Short mmCIF file of C-alpha atoms and ligand atoms in Angstrom, two decimals:
data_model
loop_
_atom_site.label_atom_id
_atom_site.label_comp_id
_atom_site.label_asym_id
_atom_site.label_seq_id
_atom_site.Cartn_x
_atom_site.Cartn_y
_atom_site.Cartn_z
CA UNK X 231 -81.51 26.10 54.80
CA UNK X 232 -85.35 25.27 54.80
CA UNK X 233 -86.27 22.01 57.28
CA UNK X 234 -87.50 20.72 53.98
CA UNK X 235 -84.47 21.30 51.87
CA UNK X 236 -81.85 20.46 54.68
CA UNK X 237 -83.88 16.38 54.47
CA UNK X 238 -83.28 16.65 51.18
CA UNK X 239 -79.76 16.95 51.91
CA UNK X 240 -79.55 14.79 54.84
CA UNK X 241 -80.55 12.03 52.51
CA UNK X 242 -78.97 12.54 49.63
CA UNK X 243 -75.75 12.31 51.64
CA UNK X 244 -76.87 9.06 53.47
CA UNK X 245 -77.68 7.86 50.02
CA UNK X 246 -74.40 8.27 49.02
CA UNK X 247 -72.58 6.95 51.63
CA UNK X 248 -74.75 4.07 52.07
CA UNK X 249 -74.39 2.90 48.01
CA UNK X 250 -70.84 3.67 48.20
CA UNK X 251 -70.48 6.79 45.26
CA UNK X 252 -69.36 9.32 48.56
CA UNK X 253 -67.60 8.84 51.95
CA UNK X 254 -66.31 11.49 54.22
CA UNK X 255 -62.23 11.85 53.39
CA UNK X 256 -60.31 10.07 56.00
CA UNK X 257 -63.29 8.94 58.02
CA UNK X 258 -61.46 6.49 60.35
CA UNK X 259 -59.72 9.41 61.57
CA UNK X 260 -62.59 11.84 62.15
CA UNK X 261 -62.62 13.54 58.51
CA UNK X 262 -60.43 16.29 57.13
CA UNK X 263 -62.73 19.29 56.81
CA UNK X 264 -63.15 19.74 53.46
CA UNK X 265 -62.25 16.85 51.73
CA UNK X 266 -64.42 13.75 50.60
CA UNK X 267 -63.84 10.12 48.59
CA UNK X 268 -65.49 8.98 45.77
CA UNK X 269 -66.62 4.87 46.33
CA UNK X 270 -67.51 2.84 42.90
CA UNK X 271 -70.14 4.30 41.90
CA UNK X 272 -69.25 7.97 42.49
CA UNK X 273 -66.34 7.28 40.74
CA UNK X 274 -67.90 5.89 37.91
CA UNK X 275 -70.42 8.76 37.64
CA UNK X 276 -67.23 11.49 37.99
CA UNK X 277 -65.25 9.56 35.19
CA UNK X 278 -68.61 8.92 33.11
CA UNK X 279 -69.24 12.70 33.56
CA UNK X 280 -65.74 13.62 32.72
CA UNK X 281 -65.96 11.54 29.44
CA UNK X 282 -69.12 13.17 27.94
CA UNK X 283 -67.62 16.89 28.60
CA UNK X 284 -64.30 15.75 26.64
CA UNK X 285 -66.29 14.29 23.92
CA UNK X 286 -68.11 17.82 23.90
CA UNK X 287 -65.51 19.90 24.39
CA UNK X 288 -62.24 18.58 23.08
CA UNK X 289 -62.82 15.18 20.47
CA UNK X 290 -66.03 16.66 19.16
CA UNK X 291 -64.53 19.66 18.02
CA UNK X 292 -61.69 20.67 15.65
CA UNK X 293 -60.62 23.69 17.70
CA UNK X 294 -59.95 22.53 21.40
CA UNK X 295 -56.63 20.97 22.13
CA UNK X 296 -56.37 18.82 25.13
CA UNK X 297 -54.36 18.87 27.91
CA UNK X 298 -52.97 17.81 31.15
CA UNK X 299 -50.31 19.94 32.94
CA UNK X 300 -48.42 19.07 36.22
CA UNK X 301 -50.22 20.19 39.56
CA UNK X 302 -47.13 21.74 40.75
CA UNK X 303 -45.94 24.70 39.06
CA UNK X 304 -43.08 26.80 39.52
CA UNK X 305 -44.29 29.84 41.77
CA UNK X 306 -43.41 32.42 39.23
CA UNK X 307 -46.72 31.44 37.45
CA UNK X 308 -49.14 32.32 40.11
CA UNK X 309 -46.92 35.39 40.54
CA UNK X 310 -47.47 36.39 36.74
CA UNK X 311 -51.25 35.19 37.06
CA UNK X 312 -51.97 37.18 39.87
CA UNK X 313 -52.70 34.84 42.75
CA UNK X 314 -50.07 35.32 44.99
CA UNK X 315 -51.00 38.52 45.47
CA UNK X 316 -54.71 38.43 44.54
CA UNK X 317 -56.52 34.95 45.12
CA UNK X 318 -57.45 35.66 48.86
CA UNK X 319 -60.83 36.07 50.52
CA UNK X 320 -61.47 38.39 53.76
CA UNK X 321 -61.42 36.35 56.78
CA UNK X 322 -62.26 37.35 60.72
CA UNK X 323 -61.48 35.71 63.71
CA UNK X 324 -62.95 35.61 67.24
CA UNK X 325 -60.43 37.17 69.87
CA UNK X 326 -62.12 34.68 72.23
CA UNK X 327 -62.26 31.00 70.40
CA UNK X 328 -59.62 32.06 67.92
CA UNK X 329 -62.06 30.47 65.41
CA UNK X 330 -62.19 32.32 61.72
CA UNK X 331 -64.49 33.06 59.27
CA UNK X 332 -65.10 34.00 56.14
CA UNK X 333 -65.98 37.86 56.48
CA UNK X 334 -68.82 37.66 54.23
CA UNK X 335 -70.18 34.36 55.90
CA UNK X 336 -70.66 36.35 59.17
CA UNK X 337 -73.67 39.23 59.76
CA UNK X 338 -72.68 41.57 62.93
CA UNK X 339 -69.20 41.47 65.01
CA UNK X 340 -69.71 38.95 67.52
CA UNK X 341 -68.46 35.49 66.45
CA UNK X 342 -71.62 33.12 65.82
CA UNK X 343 -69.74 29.70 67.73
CA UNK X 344 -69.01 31.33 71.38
CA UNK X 345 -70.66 35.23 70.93
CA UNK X 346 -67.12 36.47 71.17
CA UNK X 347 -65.74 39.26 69.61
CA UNK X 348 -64.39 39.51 66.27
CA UNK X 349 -61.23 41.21 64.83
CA UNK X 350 -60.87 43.66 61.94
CA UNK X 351 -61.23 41.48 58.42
CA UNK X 352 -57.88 40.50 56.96
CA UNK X 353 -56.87 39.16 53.67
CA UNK X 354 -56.54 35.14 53.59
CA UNK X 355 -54.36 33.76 50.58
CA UNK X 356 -56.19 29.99 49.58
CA UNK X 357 -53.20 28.58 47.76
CA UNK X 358 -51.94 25.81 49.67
CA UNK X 359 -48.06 26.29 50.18
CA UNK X 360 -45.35 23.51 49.73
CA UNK X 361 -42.41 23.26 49.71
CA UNK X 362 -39.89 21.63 46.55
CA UNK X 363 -36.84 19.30 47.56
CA UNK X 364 -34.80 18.91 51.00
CA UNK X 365 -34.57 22.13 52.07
CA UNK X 366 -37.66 24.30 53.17
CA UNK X 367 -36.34 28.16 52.88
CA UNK X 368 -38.10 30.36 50.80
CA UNK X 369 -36.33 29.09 48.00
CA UNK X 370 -38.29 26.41 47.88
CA UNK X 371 -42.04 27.65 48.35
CA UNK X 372 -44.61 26.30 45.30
CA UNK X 373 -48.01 26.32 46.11
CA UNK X 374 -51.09 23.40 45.00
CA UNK X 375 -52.49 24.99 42.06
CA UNK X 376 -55.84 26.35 42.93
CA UNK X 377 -57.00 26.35 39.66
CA UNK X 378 -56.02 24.53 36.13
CA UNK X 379 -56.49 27.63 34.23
CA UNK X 380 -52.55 28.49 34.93
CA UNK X 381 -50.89 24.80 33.33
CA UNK X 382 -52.70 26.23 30.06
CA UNK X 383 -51.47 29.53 29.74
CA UNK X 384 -48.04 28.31 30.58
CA UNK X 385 -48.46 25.94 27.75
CA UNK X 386 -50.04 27.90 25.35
CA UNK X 387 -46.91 28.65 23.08
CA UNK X 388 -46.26 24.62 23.04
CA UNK X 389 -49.83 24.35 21.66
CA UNK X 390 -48.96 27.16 18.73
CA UNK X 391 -45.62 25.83 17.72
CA UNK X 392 -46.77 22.42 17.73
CA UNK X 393 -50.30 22.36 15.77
CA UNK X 394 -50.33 26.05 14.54
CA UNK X 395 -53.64 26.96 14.99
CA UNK X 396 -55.54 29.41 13.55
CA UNK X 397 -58.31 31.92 16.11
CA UNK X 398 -60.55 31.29 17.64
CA UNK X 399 -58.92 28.43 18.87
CA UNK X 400 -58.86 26.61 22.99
CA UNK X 401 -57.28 24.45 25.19
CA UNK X 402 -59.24 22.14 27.31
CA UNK X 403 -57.68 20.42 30.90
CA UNK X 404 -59.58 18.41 33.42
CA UNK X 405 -57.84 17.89 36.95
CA UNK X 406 -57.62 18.95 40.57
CA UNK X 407 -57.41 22.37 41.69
CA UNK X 408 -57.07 22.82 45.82
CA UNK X 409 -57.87 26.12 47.86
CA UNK X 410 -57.41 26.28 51.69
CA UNK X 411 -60.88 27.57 52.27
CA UNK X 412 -61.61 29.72 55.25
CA UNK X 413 -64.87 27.78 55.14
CA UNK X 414 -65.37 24.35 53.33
CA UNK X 415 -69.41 23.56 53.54
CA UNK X 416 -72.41 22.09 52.43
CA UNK X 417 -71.42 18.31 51.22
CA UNK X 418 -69.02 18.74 47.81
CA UNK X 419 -70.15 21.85 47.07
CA UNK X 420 -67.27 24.04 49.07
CA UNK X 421 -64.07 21.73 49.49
CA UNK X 422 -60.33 22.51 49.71
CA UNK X 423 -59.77 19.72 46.97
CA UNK X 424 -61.48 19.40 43.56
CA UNK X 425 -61.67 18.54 40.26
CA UNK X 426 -61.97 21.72 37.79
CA UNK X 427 -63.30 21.14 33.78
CA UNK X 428 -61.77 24.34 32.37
CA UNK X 429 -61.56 25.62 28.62
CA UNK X 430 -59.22 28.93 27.92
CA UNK X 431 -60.53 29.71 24.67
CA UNK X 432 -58.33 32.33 22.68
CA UNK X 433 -60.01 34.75 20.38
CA UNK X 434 -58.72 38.16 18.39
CA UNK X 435 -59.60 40.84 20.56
CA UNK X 436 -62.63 42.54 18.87
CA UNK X 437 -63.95 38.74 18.64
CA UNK X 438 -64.72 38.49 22.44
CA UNK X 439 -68.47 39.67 22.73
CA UNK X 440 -69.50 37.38 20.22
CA UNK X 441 -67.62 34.47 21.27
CA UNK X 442 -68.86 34.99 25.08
CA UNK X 443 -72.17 34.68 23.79
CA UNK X 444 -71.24 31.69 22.24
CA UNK X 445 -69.80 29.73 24.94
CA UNK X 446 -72.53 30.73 27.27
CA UNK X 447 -75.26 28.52 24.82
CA UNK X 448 -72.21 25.91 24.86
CA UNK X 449 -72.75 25.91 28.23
CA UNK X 450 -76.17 25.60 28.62
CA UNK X 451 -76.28 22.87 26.29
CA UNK X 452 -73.99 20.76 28.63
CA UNK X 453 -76.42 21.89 31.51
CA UNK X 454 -78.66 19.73 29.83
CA UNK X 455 -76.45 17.25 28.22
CA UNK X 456 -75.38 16.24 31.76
CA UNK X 457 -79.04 15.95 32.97
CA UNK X 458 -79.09 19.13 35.56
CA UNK X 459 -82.46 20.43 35.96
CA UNK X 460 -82.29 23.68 33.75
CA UNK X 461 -85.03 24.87 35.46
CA UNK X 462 -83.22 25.41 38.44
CA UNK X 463 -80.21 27.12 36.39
CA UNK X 464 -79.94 30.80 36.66
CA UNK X 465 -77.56 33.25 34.93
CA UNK X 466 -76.02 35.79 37.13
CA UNK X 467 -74.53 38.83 35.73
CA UNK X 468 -70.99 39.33 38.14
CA UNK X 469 -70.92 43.13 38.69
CA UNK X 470 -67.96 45.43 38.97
CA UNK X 471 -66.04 44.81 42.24
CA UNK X 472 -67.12 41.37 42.96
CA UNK X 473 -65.28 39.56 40.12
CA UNK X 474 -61.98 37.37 40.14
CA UNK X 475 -58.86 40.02 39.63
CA UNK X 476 -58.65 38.67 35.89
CA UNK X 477 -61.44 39.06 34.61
CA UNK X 478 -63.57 42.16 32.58
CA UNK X 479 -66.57 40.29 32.32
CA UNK X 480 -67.76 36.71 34.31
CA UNK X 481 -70.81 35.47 33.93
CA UNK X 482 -71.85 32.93 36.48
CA UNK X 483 -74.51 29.96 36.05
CA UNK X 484 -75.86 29.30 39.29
CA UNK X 485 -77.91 26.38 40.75
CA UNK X 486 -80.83 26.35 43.12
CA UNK X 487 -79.20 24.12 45.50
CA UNK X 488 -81.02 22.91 48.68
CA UNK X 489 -79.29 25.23 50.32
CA UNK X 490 -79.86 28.08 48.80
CA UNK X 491 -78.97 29.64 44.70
CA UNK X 492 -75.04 29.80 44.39
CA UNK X 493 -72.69 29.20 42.08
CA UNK X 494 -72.48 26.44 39.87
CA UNK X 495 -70.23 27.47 36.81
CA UNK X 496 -68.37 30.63 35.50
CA UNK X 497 -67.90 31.99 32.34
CA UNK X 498 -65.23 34.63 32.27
CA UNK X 499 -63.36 37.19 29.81
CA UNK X 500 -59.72 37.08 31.15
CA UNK X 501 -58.59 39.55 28.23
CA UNK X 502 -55.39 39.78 27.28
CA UNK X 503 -54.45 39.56 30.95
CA UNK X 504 -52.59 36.04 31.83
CA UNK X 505 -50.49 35.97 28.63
CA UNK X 506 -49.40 39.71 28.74
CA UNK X 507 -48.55 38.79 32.66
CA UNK X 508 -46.70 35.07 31.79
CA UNK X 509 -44.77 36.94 29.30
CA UNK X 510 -43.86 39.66 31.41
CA UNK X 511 -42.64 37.10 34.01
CA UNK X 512 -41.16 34.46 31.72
CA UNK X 513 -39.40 36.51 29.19
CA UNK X 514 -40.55 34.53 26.61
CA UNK X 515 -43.05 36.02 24.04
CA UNK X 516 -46.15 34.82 24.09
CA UNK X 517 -47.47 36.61 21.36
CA UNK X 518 -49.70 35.29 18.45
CA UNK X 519 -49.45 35.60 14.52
CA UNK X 520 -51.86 36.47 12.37
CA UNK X 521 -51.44 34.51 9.17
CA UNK X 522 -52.99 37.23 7.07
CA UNK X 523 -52.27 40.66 8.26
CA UNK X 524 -48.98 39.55 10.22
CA UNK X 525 -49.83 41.42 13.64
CA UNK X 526 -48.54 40.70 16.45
CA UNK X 527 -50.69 40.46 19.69
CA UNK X 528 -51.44 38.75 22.68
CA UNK X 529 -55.27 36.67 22.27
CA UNK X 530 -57.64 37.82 24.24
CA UNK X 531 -59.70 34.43 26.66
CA UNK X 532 -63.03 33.71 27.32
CA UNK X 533 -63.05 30.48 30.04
CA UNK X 534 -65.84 28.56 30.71
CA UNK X 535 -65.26 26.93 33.65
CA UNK X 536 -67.11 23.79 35.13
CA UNK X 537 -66.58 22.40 38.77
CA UNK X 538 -66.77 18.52 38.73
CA UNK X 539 -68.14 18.33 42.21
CA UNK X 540 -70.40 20.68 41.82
CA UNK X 541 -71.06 19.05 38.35
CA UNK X 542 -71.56 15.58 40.45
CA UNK X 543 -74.12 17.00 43.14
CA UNK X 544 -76.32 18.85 40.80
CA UNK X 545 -76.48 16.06 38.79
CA UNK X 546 -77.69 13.66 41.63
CA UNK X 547 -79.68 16.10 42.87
CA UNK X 548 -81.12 16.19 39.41
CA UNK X 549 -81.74 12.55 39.81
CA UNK X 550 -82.81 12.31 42.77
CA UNK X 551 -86.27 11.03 43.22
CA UNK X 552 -89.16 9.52 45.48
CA UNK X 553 -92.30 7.97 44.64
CA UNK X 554 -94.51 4.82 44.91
CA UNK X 555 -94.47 1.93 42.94
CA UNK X 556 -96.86 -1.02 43.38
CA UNK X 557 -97.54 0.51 46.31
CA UNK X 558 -94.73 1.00 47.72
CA UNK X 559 -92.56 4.28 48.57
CA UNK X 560 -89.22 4.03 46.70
CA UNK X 561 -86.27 6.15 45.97
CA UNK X 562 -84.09 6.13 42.90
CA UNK X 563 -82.10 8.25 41.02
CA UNK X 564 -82.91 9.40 37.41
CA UNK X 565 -79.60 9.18 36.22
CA UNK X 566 -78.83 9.59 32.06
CA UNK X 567 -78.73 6.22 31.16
CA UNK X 568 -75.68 7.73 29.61
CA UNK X 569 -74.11 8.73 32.54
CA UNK X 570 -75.52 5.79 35.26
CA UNK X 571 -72.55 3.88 36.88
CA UNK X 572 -74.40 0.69 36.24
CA UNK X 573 -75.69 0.18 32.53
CA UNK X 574 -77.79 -2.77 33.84
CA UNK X 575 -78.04 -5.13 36.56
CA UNK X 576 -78.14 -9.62 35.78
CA UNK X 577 -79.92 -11.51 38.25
CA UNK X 578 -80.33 -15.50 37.93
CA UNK X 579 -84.05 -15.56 40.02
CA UNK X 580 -83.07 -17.81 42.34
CA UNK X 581 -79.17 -18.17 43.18
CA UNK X 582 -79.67 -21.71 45.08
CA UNK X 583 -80.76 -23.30 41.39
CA UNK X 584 -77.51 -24.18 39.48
CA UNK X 585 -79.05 -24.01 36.02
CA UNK X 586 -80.50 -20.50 36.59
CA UNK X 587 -76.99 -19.62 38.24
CA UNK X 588 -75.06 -20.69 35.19
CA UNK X 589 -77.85 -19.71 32.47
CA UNK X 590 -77.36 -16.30 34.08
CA UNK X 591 -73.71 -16.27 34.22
CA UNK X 592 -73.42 -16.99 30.71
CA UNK X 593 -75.82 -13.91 29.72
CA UNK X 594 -73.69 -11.16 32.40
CA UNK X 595 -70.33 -12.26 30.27
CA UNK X 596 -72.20 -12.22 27.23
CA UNK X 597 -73.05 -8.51 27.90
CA UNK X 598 -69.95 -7.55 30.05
CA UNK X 599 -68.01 -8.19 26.59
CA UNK X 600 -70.28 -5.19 24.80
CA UNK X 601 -70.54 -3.25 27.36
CA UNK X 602 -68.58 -3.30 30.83
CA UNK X 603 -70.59 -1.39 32.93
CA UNK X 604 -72.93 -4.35 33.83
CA UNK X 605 -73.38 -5.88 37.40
CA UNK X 606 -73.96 -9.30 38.55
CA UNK X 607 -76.06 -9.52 41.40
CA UNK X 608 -77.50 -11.93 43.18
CA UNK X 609 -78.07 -10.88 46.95
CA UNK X 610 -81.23 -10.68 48.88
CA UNK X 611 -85.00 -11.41 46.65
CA UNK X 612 -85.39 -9.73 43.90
CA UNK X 613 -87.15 -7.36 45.84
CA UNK X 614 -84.39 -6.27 47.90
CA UNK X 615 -82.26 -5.72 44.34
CA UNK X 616 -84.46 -3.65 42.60
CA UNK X 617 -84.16 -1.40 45.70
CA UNK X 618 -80.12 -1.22 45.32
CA UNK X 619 -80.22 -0.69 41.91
CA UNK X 620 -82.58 1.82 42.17
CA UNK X 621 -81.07 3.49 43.93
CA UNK X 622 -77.45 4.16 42.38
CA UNK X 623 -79.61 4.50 38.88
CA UNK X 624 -79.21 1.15 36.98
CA UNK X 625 -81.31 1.43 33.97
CA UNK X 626 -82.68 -2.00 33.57
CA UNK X 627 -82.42 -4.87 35.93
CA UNK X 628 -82.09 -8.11 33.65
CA UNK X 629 -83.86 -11.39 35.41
CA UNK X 630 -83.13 -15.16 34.08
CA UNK X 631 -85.64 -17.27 35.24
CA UNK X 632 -86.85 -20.75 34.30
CA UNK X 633 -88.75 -19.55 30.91
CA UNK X 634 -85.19 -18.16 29.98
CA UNK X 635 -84.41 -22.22 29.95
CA UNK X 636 -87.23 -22.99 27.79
CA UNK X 637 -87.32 -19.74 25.44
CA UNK X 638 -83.97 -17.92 25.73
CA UNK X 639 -85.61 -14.79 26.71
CA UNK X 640 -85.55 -12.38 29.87
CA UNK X 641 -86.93 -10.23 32.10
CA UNK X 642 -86.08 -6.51 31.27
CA UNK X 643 -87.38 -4.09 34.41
CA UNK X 644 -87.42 -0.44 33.51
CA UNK X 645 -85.90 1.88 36.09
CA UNK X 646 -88.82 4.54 35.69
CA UNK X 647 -91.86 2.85 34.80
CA UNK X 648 -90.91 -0.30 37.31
CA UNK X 649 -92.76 -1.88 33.91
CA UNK X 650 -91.32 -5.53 32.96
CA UNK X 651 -91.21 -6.60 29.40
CA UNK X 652 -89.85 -10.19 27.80
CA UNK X 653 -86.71 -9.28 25.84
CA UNK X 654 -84.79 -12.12 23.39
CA UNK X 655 -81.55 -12.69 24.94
CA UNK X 656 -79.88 -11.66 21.17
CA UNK X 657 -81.83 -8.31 21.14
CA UNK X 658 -80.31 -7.37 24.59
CA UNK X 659 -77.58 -5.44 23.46
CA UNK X 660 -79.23 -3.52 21.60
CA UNK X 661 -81.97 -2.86 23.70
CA UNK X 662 -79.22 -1.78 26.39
CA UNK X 663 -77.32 0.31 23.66
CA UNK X 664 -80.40 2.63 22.60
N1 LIG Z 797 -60.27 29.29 36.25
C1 LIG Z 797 -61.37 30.02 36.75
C2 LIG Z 797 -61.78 29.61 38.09
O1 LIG Z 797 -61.12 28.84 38.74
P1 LIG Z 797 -63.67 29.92 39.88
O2 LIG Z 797 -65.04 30.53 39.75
O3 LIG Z 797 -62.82 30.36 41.00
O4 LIG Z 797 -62.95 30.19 38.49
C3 LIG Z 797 -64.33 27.66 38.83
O5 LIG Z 797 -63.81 28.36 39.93
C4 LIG Z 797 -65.32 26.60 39.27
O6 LIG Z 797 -64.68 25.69 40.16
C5 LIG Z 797 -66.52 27.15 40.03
O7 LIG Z 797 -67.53 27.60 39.15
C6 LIG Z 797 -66.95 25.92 40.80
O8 LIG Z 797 -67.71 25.06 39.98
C7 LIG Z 797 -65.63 25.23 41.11
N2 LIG Z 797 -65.13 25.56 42.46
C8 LIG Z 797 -64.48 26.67 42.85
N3 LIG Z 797 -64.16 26.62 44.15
C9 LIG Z 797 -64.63 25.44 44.61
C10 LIG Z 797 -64.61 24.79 45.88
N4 LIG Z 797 -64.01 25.33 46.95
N5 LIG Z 797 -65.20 23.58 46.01
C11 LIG Z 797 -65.79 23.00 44.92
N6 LIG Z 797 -65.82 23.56 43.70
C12 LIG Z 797 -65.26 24.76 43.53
#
């Protein structure tokens, strides 16, 4: 990480913390590596986020069923799906500090914490293990799903009996996914518990190269739906060897971050490979119908697959921006007014004069009615509130002062330009609303 890019970083973080959209997971405690909360405002950006992928991907479309499976699964499944077996990374540790790492995080063989030596790279499952009911034998073993992918396949026969769809056809799930990693890093980026946006998309077999292509413009299209910089998107072709075990072809969209170009999303061709595996497992056919020619055969999946948190620090990073107004150095964030926690702010000007106070009152549950992401606010000068809002991304900042009295209209202060025009207090909502 650059000097330059790890500031970047460093303030971000403090922004978020400081606002209240991210705190360290069990702070009062010292943390829990890998973990982080979301405050009001980051969880109004994560469920504002979440909203305009489901209108995208499930209720915009005629072909993408929704759904939202159980976290715990029984353990057969990620036995059929591989991960048992497969979902591990290679992981070192120092014979002297006992410390471990990620074998491709380290360069040389001495451990980079005490200079000790390291052991011979092993295999490190991530599922998290748990155990179902009283007893804790073997019997009992499930594991934390570490990804969603696996409570659609299991449901995919539900989804044919029920609404008998015809290919191409998907399912869509948002939730959380959780893998122990060997080394959780860089804000919410690398954490042991996350969110996943995933779509299994199920296609006749000769139908994959086209529909890959497909999904990879549907994904760029979000990219910029969601307000990431596209510029700082880049498409990374996953070669042989370095792919997930399911997967023939994977695609991955990766993000300039601050510290460094990584992963963002995946798009992946999973074959025939989970249902062919569930059914082998499950003895229950999993097989598809085709309507016209009658065949029999297991669709073949392309997945695009969209972290949240990852989703959630692009986008601020996105956002995030410094310059001078009236003089003045500032930092706000350049949120989609679609996606900002706060649609706008309502200020009376002064909150000691009782008439402002109420006159202002009256227009915040005016607006709240229309649209309830609106904040009252009345601490500090106005001043010190532009600041705040500003900086969690508030569109407009709404002011009632004493020509409101006389004139029934506002103040309306743009976000970006800092400009102030005089709005009518009836055109608000629409103003707000465009
Ligand atoms: N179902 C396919 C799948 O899970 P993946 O590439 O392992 O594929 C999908 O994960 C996405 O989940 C990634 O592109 C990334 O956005 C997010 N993700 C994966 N591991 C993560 C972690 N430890 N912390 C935060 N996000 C993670």
């Amino acid at each position: 990480m650059t000097t330059h890019d790890s500031a970047l970083m460093e303030k971000l973080i403090a922004l978020t913390k400081r606002r209240g959209f991210v705190y360290q997971g069990s702070e009062i405690y010292g943390g829990l590596a890998g973990t982080w909360d979301l405050g009001p405002y980051g969880v109004a950006l994560n469920n504002n986020i979440k909203s305009l992928w489901w209108r995208m991907f499930v209720e915009d479309r005629e072909d993408v069923y929704g759904v939202d499976a159980a976290i715990l699964m029984n353990p057969k499944a990620w036995e059929a799906s591989g991960h048992v077996s497969g979902f591990a990374d290679p992981m070192v540790e120092c014979a002297k500090c006992k410390r471990r790492f990620r074998a491709d995080h380290v360069e040389g063989p001495k451990c980079p914490e005490c200079g000790g030596k390291l052991g011979e790279a092993g295999q490190f499952n991530m599922m998290f293990k748990t155990s179902i009911g009283a007893s804790e034998d073997s019997s009992s073993v499930t594991y934390l799903r570490p990804e969603t992918a696996g409570g659609m396949f299991v449901n995919f026969k539900n989804i044919v009996d029920s609404f008998h769809p015809k290919l191409p056809f998907g399912t869509a799930q948002i939730g959380k996914a959780f893998r122990n990693e060997i080394a959780p890093r860089d804000f919410l980026f690398r954490v042991r518990e996350f969110e996943q946006m995933e779509i299994e998309y199920f296609v006749k077999p000769s139908a994959w190269k086209d529909l890959f292509e497909y999904w990879r413009g549907q994904m760029h299209d979000w990219i910029t739906k969601v307000g990431i910089d596209s510029g700082k998107v880049h498409e990374l072709e996953v070669p042989d060897g370095e792919r997930a075990h399911y997967s023939l072809r994977t695609v991955d969209f990766e993000f300039d971050w601050p510290f460094g170009r990584k992963e963002l999303y995946g798009l992946a061709y999973r074959t025939d490979y989970d249902l062919r595996n569930h059914e082998e497992f499950s003895a229950v056919d999993l097989k598809f119908t085709d309507e016209e020619t009658g065949d029999r055969f297991w669709p073949h999946v392309i997945e695009p697959t969209f972290g949240l948190g990852r989703t959630l620090l692009a986008v601020l990073l996105s956002s995030y921006t410094e310059d001078e107004l009236g003089g003045e150095k500032r930092t706000y964030l350049k949120l989609p007014k679609h996606l900002a926690p706060v649609k706008a702010a309502v200020f009376p000007l002064l909150k000691n004069k009782p008439q402002l106070v109420e006159k202002a009152r009256e227009v915040y549950a005016m607006l709240k009615k229309e649209i309830p992401q609106i904040e009252w606010d009345d601490n500090g000068n106005i001043g010190k509130r532009y600041r705040r809002q500003d900086e969690i991304g508030t569109p407009y900042c709404i002011t009632i002062d004493f020509d409101t009295l006389e004139n029934n209209t506002v103040t309306v202060r743009d976000r970006d330009s800092g400009e102030q025009e005089r709005v009518a207090i009836g055109e608000l909502i629409s103003k707000l609303k465009a």
